Coordinates of C-alpha atoms and ligand atoms in Angstrom, one line a residue:
M1 CA 110.0 91.9 155.4
G2 CA 109.6 88.1 154.7
G3 CA 111.4 88.3 151.4
L4 CA 114.5 90.1 152.7
A5 CA 114.7 88.0 155.8
T6 CA 114.3 84.8 153.9
A7 CA 117.0 85.7 151.2
L8 CA 119.4 86.7 153.8
A9 CA 118.9 83.5 156.1
L10 CA 119.4 81.3 152.8
A11 CA 122.4 83.0 151.9
K12 CA 123.9 82.8 155.4
K13 CA 123.3 79.0 155.2
G14 CA 125.4 79.0 152.1
F15 CA 123.0 79.0 149.3
K16 CA 124.8 80.5 146.5
K17 CA 122.1 81.7 144.1
V18 CA 119.0 83.4 145.6
E19 CA 117.0 85.8 143.2
V20 CA 114.5 88.3 144.6
Y21 CA 111.8 89.7 142.5
E22 CA 110.1 92.8 143.8
S23 CA 107.4 94.6 141.9
A24 CA 108.0 97.9 143.5
S25 CA 111.0 99.9 142.1
N26 CA 112.6 100.1 145.4
L27 CA 112.0 99.1 149.1
G28 CA 109.3 101.8 149.3
F29 CA 110.1 103.1 152.7
V30 CA 106.7 103.6 154.4
G31 CA 106.8 106.4 157.0
A32 CA 105.9 104.2 159.8
G33 CA 107.4 102.8 163.0
I34 CA 107.4 99.1 164.0
Q35 CA 108.0 97.2 167.3
L36 CA 111.0 94.9 167.2
A37 CA 110.2 92.2 169.5
P38 CA 112.9 89.8 171.0
N39 CA 112.0 86.9 168.8
M40 CA 112.7 89.1 165.9
A41 CA 115.8 90.6 167.3
R42 CA 117.2 87.1 168.0
I43 CA 117.0 86.1 164.4
L44 CA 118.1 89.4 162.9
D45 CA 121.3 89.2 165.2
R46 CA 122.1 85.7 163.8
L47 CA 121.8 87.3 160.3
G48 CA 124.3 89.9 161.4
V49 CA 121.9 92.9 160.9
W50 CA 120.7 93.6 164.5
K51 CA 123.5 95.8 165.6
D52 CA 122.6 98.4 162.9
I53 CA 118.9 98.3 163.7
E54 CA 119.4 98.5 167.3
K55 CA 121.6 101.6 167.0
E56 CA 118.9 103.9 166.3
A57 CA 116.0 102.0 167.7
V58 CA 114.6 102.8 171.2
D59 CA 114.7 100.3 174.0
L60 CA 111.3 100.0 175.7
K61 CA 111.1 100.4 179.4
E62 CA 107.3 100.2 179.9
T63 CA 103.9 100.4 178.5
S64 CA 100.9 102.3 179.6
I65 CA 97.3 101.7 178.6
R66 CA 95.2 104.8 179.0
Q67 CA 91.5 105.7 178.6
G68 CA 91.4 107.8 175.3
S69 CA 88.9 110.2 176.5
T70 CA 90.5 111.3 179.8
D71 CA 94.1 110.1 179.4
N72 CA 93.8 108.2 182.8
E73 CA 96.0 105.2 183.1
L74 CA 94.1 102.0 183.0
G75 CA 97.1 99.9 183.3
H76 CA 100.9 100.0 183.4
V77 CA 103.4 97.2 182.5
D78 CA 107.2 97.2 183.2
L79 CA 109.0 95.8 180.3
K80 CA 112.5 96.2 181.7
Y81 CA 112.7 92.5 182.6
I82 CA 112.4 91.4 178.9
R83 CA 116.1 91.8 178.1
S84 CA 117.4 89.7 181.0
T85 CA 114.7 87.0 180.5
Y86 CA 114.8 86.8 176.7
N87 CA 118.5 88.0 176.1
Y88 CA 117.1 90.5 173.7
P89 CA 115.3 93.7 174.3
H90 CA 111.9 94.8 173.2
M91 CA 112.8 97.8 171.0
V92 CA 110.9 100.1 168.7
G93 CA 112.1 101.4 165.4
H94 CA 111.6 102.9 161.9
R95 CA 110.4 100.6 159.2
S96 CA 113.0 101.9 156.9
S97 CA 115.9 101.0 159.4
L98 CA 114.4 97.4 159.6
A99 CA 114.0 96.9 155.9
G100 CA 117.1 98.9 154.9
S101 CA 119.5 97.0 157.2
M102 CA 118.2 93.6 156.1
Y103 CA 118.6 95.1 152.4
E104 CA 122.1 96.2 153.2
G105 CA 122.8 92.7 154.7
C106 CA 121.6 91.1 151.6
K107 CA 123.7 93.3 149.5
R108 CA 126.8 92.0 151.5
E109 CA 126.0 88.4 150.3
E110 CA 127.4 87.6 146.8
G111 CA 124.7 85.0 146.3
I112 CA 121.7 87.4 146.4
K113 CA 120.5 89.1 143.4
F114 CA 117.6 91.7 143.5
H115 CA 115.3 92.3 140.4
F116 CA 113.3 95.4 141.4
A117 CA 110.4 96.8 139.4
T118 CA 109.6 93.0 138.3
G119 CA 106.6 91.2 139.7
A120 CA 105.9 87.6 139.6
G121 CA 102.8 86.8 137.5
E122 CA 101.5 83.5 136.4
I123 CA 103.0 80.4 138.0
K124 CA 103.8 78.0 135.1
S125 CA 104.9 75.2 137.2
W126 CA 105.0 74.5 140.9
G127 CA 107.6 71.9 140.7
P128 CA 110.0 70.1 140.0
N129 CA 111.7 73.1 139.0
P130 CA 108.9 75.6 139.6
S131 CA 108.6 78.4 137.1
F132 CA 106.8 81.6 136.8
T133 CA 106.5 84.7 134.5
A134 CA 108.4 87.6 135.6
I135 CA 107.0 91.0 134.4
P136 CA 109.4 93.9 134.5
R137 CA 107.8 97.2 134.7
N138 CA 109.8 98.4 131.5
G139 CA 110.5 95.5 129.2
E140 CA 109.1 92.1 127.9
P141 CA 107.8 89.4 130.3
Y142 CA 110.0 86.4 130.6
E143 CA 110.0 83.0 132.4
V144 CA 112.0 82.3 135.5
Q145 CA 112.8 78.7 136.6
C146 CA 114.3 77.7 140.0
D147 CA 114.8 75.0 142.4
V148 CA 112.5 76.4 145.1
L149 CA 109.9 79.2 144.8
L150 CA 109.2 81.1 148.0
A151 CA 106.3 83.6 147.6
A152 CA 106.4 86.3 150.2
D153 CA 104.1 88.7 148.2
G154 CA 102.1 90.0 151.1
V155 CA 98.5 89.9 152.2
K156 CA 97.3 90.5 148.7
S157 CA 99.4 87.5 147.4
T158 CA 98.5 86.6 143.9
I159 CA 100.6 83.4 144.3
R160 CA 98.5 82.4 147.2
D161 CA 95.3 82.6 145.0
Q162 CA 97.0 80.6 142.3
L163 CA 98.2 78.0 144.7
L164 CA 94.6 77.6 146.4
R165 CA 92.9 77.6 143.1
L166 CA 94.6 74.3 142.3
K167 CA 92.3 72.7 144.8
N168 CA 89.4 75.0 143.9
I169 CA 89.6 76.9 147.1
D170 CA 88.7 80.5 147.3
A171 CA 91.1 82.3 149.3
K172 CA 89.1 85.5 149.7
I173 CA 90.7 88.2 151.9
I174 CA 88.4 89.1 154.7
D175 CA 87.7 92.9 155.2
T176 CA 88.1 93.5 158.9
G177 CA 86.1 96.8 158.7
Q178 CA 89.2 98.4 160.4
A179 CA 91.5 101.0 159.1
A180 CA 94.8 102.6 160.5
Y181 CA 96.1 106.1 160.3
R182 CA 100.0 106.0 160.3
I183 CA 101.5 109.2 161.6
M184 CA 105.1 110.3 162.3
L185 CA 105.7 113.4 164.1
T186 CA 109.1 115.1 164.3
R187 CA 110.9 116.5 167.4
E188 CA 110.6 119.9 165.8
Q189 CA 106.9 119.6 165.4
M190 CA 106.5 118.7 168.9
Q191 CA 108.9 121.0 170.6
H192 CA 106.6 123.7 171.8
D193 CA 104.4 121.4 173.6
P194 CA 106.2 120.1 176.9
E195 CA 103.5 117.5 177.4
L196 CA 104.1 115.9 174.0
L197 CA 107.9 116.5 174.2
A198 CA 107.6 114.2 177.5
L199 CA 106.1 111.6 175.4
L200 CA 108.9 111.7 172.9
D201 CA 111.5 111.3 175.6
R202 CA 109.8 108.5 177.5
E203 CA 111.0 105.0 176.4
S204 CA 107.4 103.9 176.5
V205 CA 104.6 102.4 174.4
T206 CA 101.4 104.3 175.1
R207 CA 98.1 103.0 174.1
W208 CA 94.9 105.3 174.3
I209 CA 91.7 103.2 174.0
G210 CA 88.2 103.9 173.3
E211 CA 85.2 101.9 171.7
K212 CA 86.1 100.6 168.5
R213 CA 89.3 102.6 168.2
H214 CA 92.7 103.0 169.7
I215 CA 96.1 104.8 169.2
I216 CA 99.4 103.2 169.9
A217 CA 102.3 105.4 170.1
Y218 CA 106.1 105.3 170.9
P219 CA 109.2 107.2 169.9
V220 CA 111.7 106.0 167.0
S221 CA 114.7 107.0 165.3
S222 CA 116.8 107.8 168.4
K223 CA 113.8 109.7 169.8
Q224 CA 113.6 112.1 166.9
I225 CA 110.2 111.0 165.6
Y226 CA 107.1 110.2 167.6
N227 CA 105.2 107.4 165.7
L228 CA 101.5 107.0 166.0
S229 CA 99.5 104.4 164.7
T230 CA 95.7 104.2 164.9
V231 CA 92.9 101.7 164.4
Q232 CA 89.3 102.8 163.8
P233 CA 86.2 101.7 161.8
D234 CA 87.0 101.7 158.1
V235 CA 84.8 104.1 156.5
N236 CA 86.6 105.2 153.3
F237 CA 87.4 101.8 151.9
A238 CA 84.3 100.0 152.9
A239 CA 82.6 100.8 149.6
A240 CA 85.6 99.3 147.7
P241 CA 86.9 96.3 149.6
E242 CA 89.0 95.3 146.5
A243 CA 90.7 98.8 146.3
T244 CA 94.1 99.8 147.2
Y245 CA 95.4 99.3 150.7
T246 CA 96.6 102.7 151.5
T247 CA 95.0 105.8 150.7
K248 CA 95.3 109.5 151.4
G249 CA 93.1 110.1 154.6
S250 CA 91.1 113.1 155.4
K251 CA 92.3 115.2 158.3
P252 CA 88.9 116.4 159.3
Q253 CA 87.7 112.9 159.4
M254 CA 90.6 111.7 161.4
M255 CA 89.9 114.5 163.8
E256 CA 86.3 113.5 164.1
V257 CA 86.9 109.8 164.8
F258 CA 89.0 110.9 167.7
G259 CA 86.9 113.7 168.6
D260 CA 86.2 112.6 172.2
F261 CA 89.9 111.7 172.8
C262 CA 91.7 113.9 175.4
P263 CA 93.1 117.4 174.2
M264 CA 96.8 116.2 174.3
V265 CA 95.9 113.3 171.9
R266 CA 94.0 115.6 169.7
R267 CA 96.9 118.3 169.7
M268 CA 99.2 115.5 168.3
L269 CA 96.7 114.7 165.7
D270 CA 96.4 118.2 164.8
L271 CA 100.1 118.5 164.1
V272 CA 99.7 116.3 161.0
P273 CA 99.7 118.6 158.0
D274 CA 96.6 118.7 155.8
G275 CA 97.0 116.3 153.0
E276 CA 99.6 114.1 155.0
V277 CA 97.1 111.7 156.7
C278 CA 98.0 108.2 155.5
E279 CA 95.4 105.5 155.9
W280 CA 95.8 101.8 155.7
K281 CA 93.2 99.3 155.3
L282 CA 93.6 96.2 157.6
R283 CA 92.9 92.9 156.0
V284 CA 93.2 89.3 156.9
H285 CA 92.1 86.0 155.5
E286 CA 91.0 82.7 156.8
P287 CA 93.8 80.1 158.0
L288 CA 94.9 78.4 154.8
P289 CA 94.5 74.6 154.4
F290 CA 98.1 74.3 153.2
W291 CA 101.0 76.7 152.7
T292 CA 103.2 74.5 150.3
Y293 CA 102.9 72.7 147.2
E294 CA 105.4 70.7 145.3
Q295 CA 108.6 73.0 145.5
T296 CA 106.7 76.3 146.2
A297 CA 105.9 77.7 149.7
L298 CA 104.2 81.0 150.8
V299 CA 105.8 83.1 153.4
G300 CA 104.7 85.9 155.9
D301 CA 101.4 87.9 155.4
A302 CA 100.7 85.7 152.1
C303 CA 99.8 82.7 154.6
H304 CA 99.2 84.3 157.9
P305 CA 98.5 88.0 158.0
T306 CA 98.1 89.1 161.5
L307 CA 96.5 92.2 162.7
P308 CA 98.7 94.8 164.2
H309 CA 97.4 94.6 167.8
L310 CA 100.1 92.1 168.7
A311 CA 102.9 93.7 166.8
Q312 CA 104.1 90.5 165.5
G313 CA 103.2 90.2 161.6
A314 CA 106.7 91.1 160.5
A315 CA 108.3 89.2 163.4
Q316 CA 106.4 86.2 162.0
A317 CA 107.4 86.8 158.5
I318 CA 110.8 86.9 159.6
E319 CA 110.7 83.7 161.7
D320 CA 109.3 82.1 158.4
G321 CA 112.5 83.0 156.6
A322 CA 114.7 81.6 159.5
V323 CA 112.8 78.3 159.6
L324 CA 112.9 77.9 155.7
A325 CA 116.7 78.4 155.6
V326 CA 117.1 75.8 158.4
V327 CA 114.8 73.1 156.6
L328 CA 116.3 73.6 153.1
A329 CA 119.9 73.6 154.5
K330 CA 119.1 70.2 156.1
L331 CA 118.0 68.6 152.9
P332 CA 119.6 65.2 152.6
D333 CA 119.4 65.5 148.8
T334 CA 117.7 67.6 146.1
S335 CA 115.4 64.9 144.7
P336 CA 112.1 65.9 143.6
E337 CA 110.6 64.2 146.7
S338 CA 112.9 65.8 149.4
I339 CA 112.3 69.5 148.7
P340 CA 108.5 69.2 149.0
K341 CA 109.0 67.4 152.3
A342 CA 111.4 69.9 153.6
L343 CA 108.8 72.7 152.8
K344 CA 106.2 70.6 154.7
V345 CA 108.5 70.5 157.6
Y346 CA 108.5 74.3 157.4
E347 CA 104.7 74.4 157.4
V348 CA 104.5 72.0 160.3
V349 CA 106.8 74.0 162.6
R350 CA 105.4 77.3 161.6
R351 CA 101.6 76.8 161.2
E352 CA 100.3 76.4 164.7
R353 CA 102.5 79.1 166.2
A354 CA 101.6 81.7 163.4
Y355 CA 97.8 80.9 163.6
T356 CA 98.0 81.0 167.4
L357 CA 99.4 84.6 167.2
V358 CA 96.9 85.6 164.3
E359 CA 94.0 84.8 166.8
L360 CA 95.7 86.4 170.0
A361 CA 96.1 89.6 167.8
A362 CA 92.4 89.6 166.9
A363 CA 91.4 88.9 170.5
S364 CA 93.5 91.7 171.7
G365 CA 91.9 94.1 169.4
R366 CA 88.5 92.9 170.6
A367 CA 89.4 93.7 174.2
M368 CA 90.9 97.2 173.3
H369 CA 87.8 98.2 171.5
L370 CA 85.0 97.2 174.0
G371 CA 82.1 99.5 174.3
E372 CA 80.2 100.0 177.7
G373 CA 79.2 96.8 179.3
K374 CA 80.1 93.8 181.6
A375 CA 83.0 92.8 179.3
K376 CA 84.6 96.1 179.3
E377 CA 84.1 96.3 183.2
E378 CA 85.9 93.2 183.5
R379 CA 88.7 94.2 181.2
D380 CA 89.2 97.5 183.2
R381 CA 89.1 95.3 186.4
Q382 CA 92.1 93.3 185.0
F383 CA 93.9 96.5 184.2
A384 CA 93.5 97.8 187.7
A385 CA 94.6 94.5 189.2
L386 CA 97.9 95.2 187.2
K387 CA 98.8 98.0 189.6
E388 CA 99.2 95.3 192.3
G389 CA 101.1 93.1 189.9
K390 CA 98.2 90.7 189.5
G391 CA 96.5 88.8 186.6
P392 CA 96.7 88.9 182.9
V393 CA 97.2 92.0 180.7
P394 CA 94.2 92.4 178.4
D395 CA 96.7 94.2 175.8
K396 CA 98.1 90.8 174.9
W397 CA 101.7 91.7 173.6
A398 CA 102.3 93.1 177.2
D399 CA 101.3 89.9 178.9
A400 CA 104.1 87.9 180.6
D401 CA 102.4 84.6 179.6
V402 CA 102.0 85.6 176.0
Q403 CA 105.4 86.9 175.9
K404 CA 106.8 83.7 177.1
I405 CA 105.2 81.9 174.2
I406 CA 106.2 84.4 171.6
Y407 CA 109.6 85.6 172.9
G408 CA 110.5 82.4 174.5
T409 CA 110.4 80.2 171.5
D410 CA 113.4 80.0 169.3
V411 CA 111.9 78.9 166.0
A412 CA 115.2 78.1 164.2
K413 CA 116.2 76.0 167.2
V414 CA 112.9 74.1 167.0
A415 CA 113.3 73.5 163.2
E416 CA 116.8 72.2 163.8
E417 CA 115.6 69.8 166.5
E418 CA 112.5 68.6 164.9
F419 CA 113.6 68.3 161.3
E420 CA 114.6 64.8 161.2
K421 CA 111.4 63.5 163.0
V422 CA 109.1 65.6 161.0
F423 CA 110.8 64.9 157.7
G424 CA 110.3 61.2 158.3
E425 CA 106.6 61.7 158.9
V426 CA 105.3 64.3 156.1
Ligands
FAD501 C1 99.3 99.3 160.9 C2 100.2 98.2 161.2 C3 101.2 98.1 162.1 C4 102.0 97.1 162.2 N1 103.0 97.0 163.2 C5 103.8 95.9 163.3 C6 104.7 95.8 164.4 O1 104.9 96.6 165.2 N2 105.5 94.8 164.2 C7 105.5 93.7 163.5 O2 106.2 92.7 163.5 N3 104.6 93.8 162.3 C8 103.7 94.8 162.3 N4 102.8 95.0 161.2 C9 102.6 93.8 160.3 C10 103.7 93.7 159.1 O3 103.8 95.1 158.7 C11 103.4 92.8 158.1 O4 103.1 91.7 158.8 C12 104.7 92.6 157.4 O5 105.2 93.7 156.5 C13 104.5 91.4 156.4 O6 105.7 91.1 155.7 P1 105.5 90.3 154.4 O7 107.0 90.3 153.8 O8 104.7 89.1 154.4 O9 104.6 91.2 153.3 P2 105.0 92.8 152.9 O10 105.8 93.5 153.8 O11 103.7 93.3 152.6 O12 105.8 92.5 151.6 C14 105.3 92.0 150.4 C15 106.2 92.4 149.3 O13 105.8 91.7 148.2 C16 105.9 92.7 147.0 N5 105.0 92.0 146.1 C17 103.6 92.0 146.1 N6 103.2 91.3 145.0 C18 104.3 90.9 144.2 C19 104.5 90.2 143.0 N7 103.4 89.7 142.4 N8 105.7 90.2 142.6 C20 106.8 90.6 143.2 N9 106.6 91.2 144.4 C21 105.5 91.5 144.9 C22 105.3 94.0 147.5 O14 105.6 94.9 146.8 C23 105.9 94.0 148.9 O15 107.3 94.6 148.9 C24 101.9 96.1 161.2 C25 100.9 96.1 160.1 C26 100.2 97.3 160.1 C27 99.1 97.3 158.9

């Protein structure tokens, strides 16, 4: 997400040679939905790809937070005001539509070249003229030299590890102890169940919550697919924290984890064919002491992995790309001093915002997963107050004040406005 957005944003600013190295052999379309928040839509629109994504995305009108065990509604938030307040709607879509449209946008730019099935290995130089070993899946490794190296290599970033090792910092990722099942049900699979069909036809995000677990669900792909994403204690990966991030989950185990959820939710989970349960491990790492060094910078999950509870990880990676394009386009010259300073401006503009959202996402998860006790009583009282239109929303992404911070800030504009001042200070 961050790599595609950065490449496209740079090309749109007139950079003529943008080379993208991707270790996978293609975009690897994960069967999963994604929330497309207004701050993401604003940037994608400027990059000329939002219209294509919007076509098959679903415009959210509301969110309903429900007790997983009973399906009783705890809280309800109207989201219709978002479009008029922030100029962009809050939509939900398919990941393949988001990544695919950005990729198509990149392909329309002459200056962008993709090297699939080619990983970035050892960094030979951080600058001036950073260089790294490119490792093609079929072929001999070779060295690549560039003017600026932007590493959007995800939460498992090996470039982050190399960067922090320069200062003897261990960037160990934190095992959150949580995992997620990602499920997509087709209209065909749901068609014989009127209750389930009603969910698919509603322009709503529904979250069913329980102790240490929740399920968030919404329709995508012009309401042809119902997307469910769960979070639960991670039992499968716990023994092997360094293992791969996704695994084939066990359906009986999934049914057991949500065994006390209401019959309607269980009927949905039961529609997942045996052998098709996809499980993701959720990982984060501590805030990094720095994101850039010489002519190299980290982007997206590589520097600020965000738990999914705020639905902002990809949006934040895309914001990084937009800001990088602004600061690099504003470079007064390409001297060995100027590029690192421009990258520092990127870090200054992005850092506090990204880490604030990392913490908000974690806090939202804690509130959703409360077990019996005073804190849960207080949370449920807040949910109940929402029915009279009062107070904060414990499910943070739906809270008007949080939305104001997230959707109401145009990071590219901030970068434009602050560049000169910050460039002079870093
Ligand atoms: C369950 C779940 C739900 C989520 N829901 C939302 C949501 O609703 N909204 C939202 O905005 N975000 C959401 N997110 C977060 C979002 O998916 C991530 O934050 C986002 O994908 C991060 O983008 P990225 O570009 O930093 O990393 P990635 O998308 O992980 O991309 C990294 C890329 O780098 C490649 N790569 C890795 N190493 C190398 C190498 N050495 N050389 C070359 N290529 C390499 C990988 O193959 C990959 O393509 C969710 C996440 C999860 C787990």
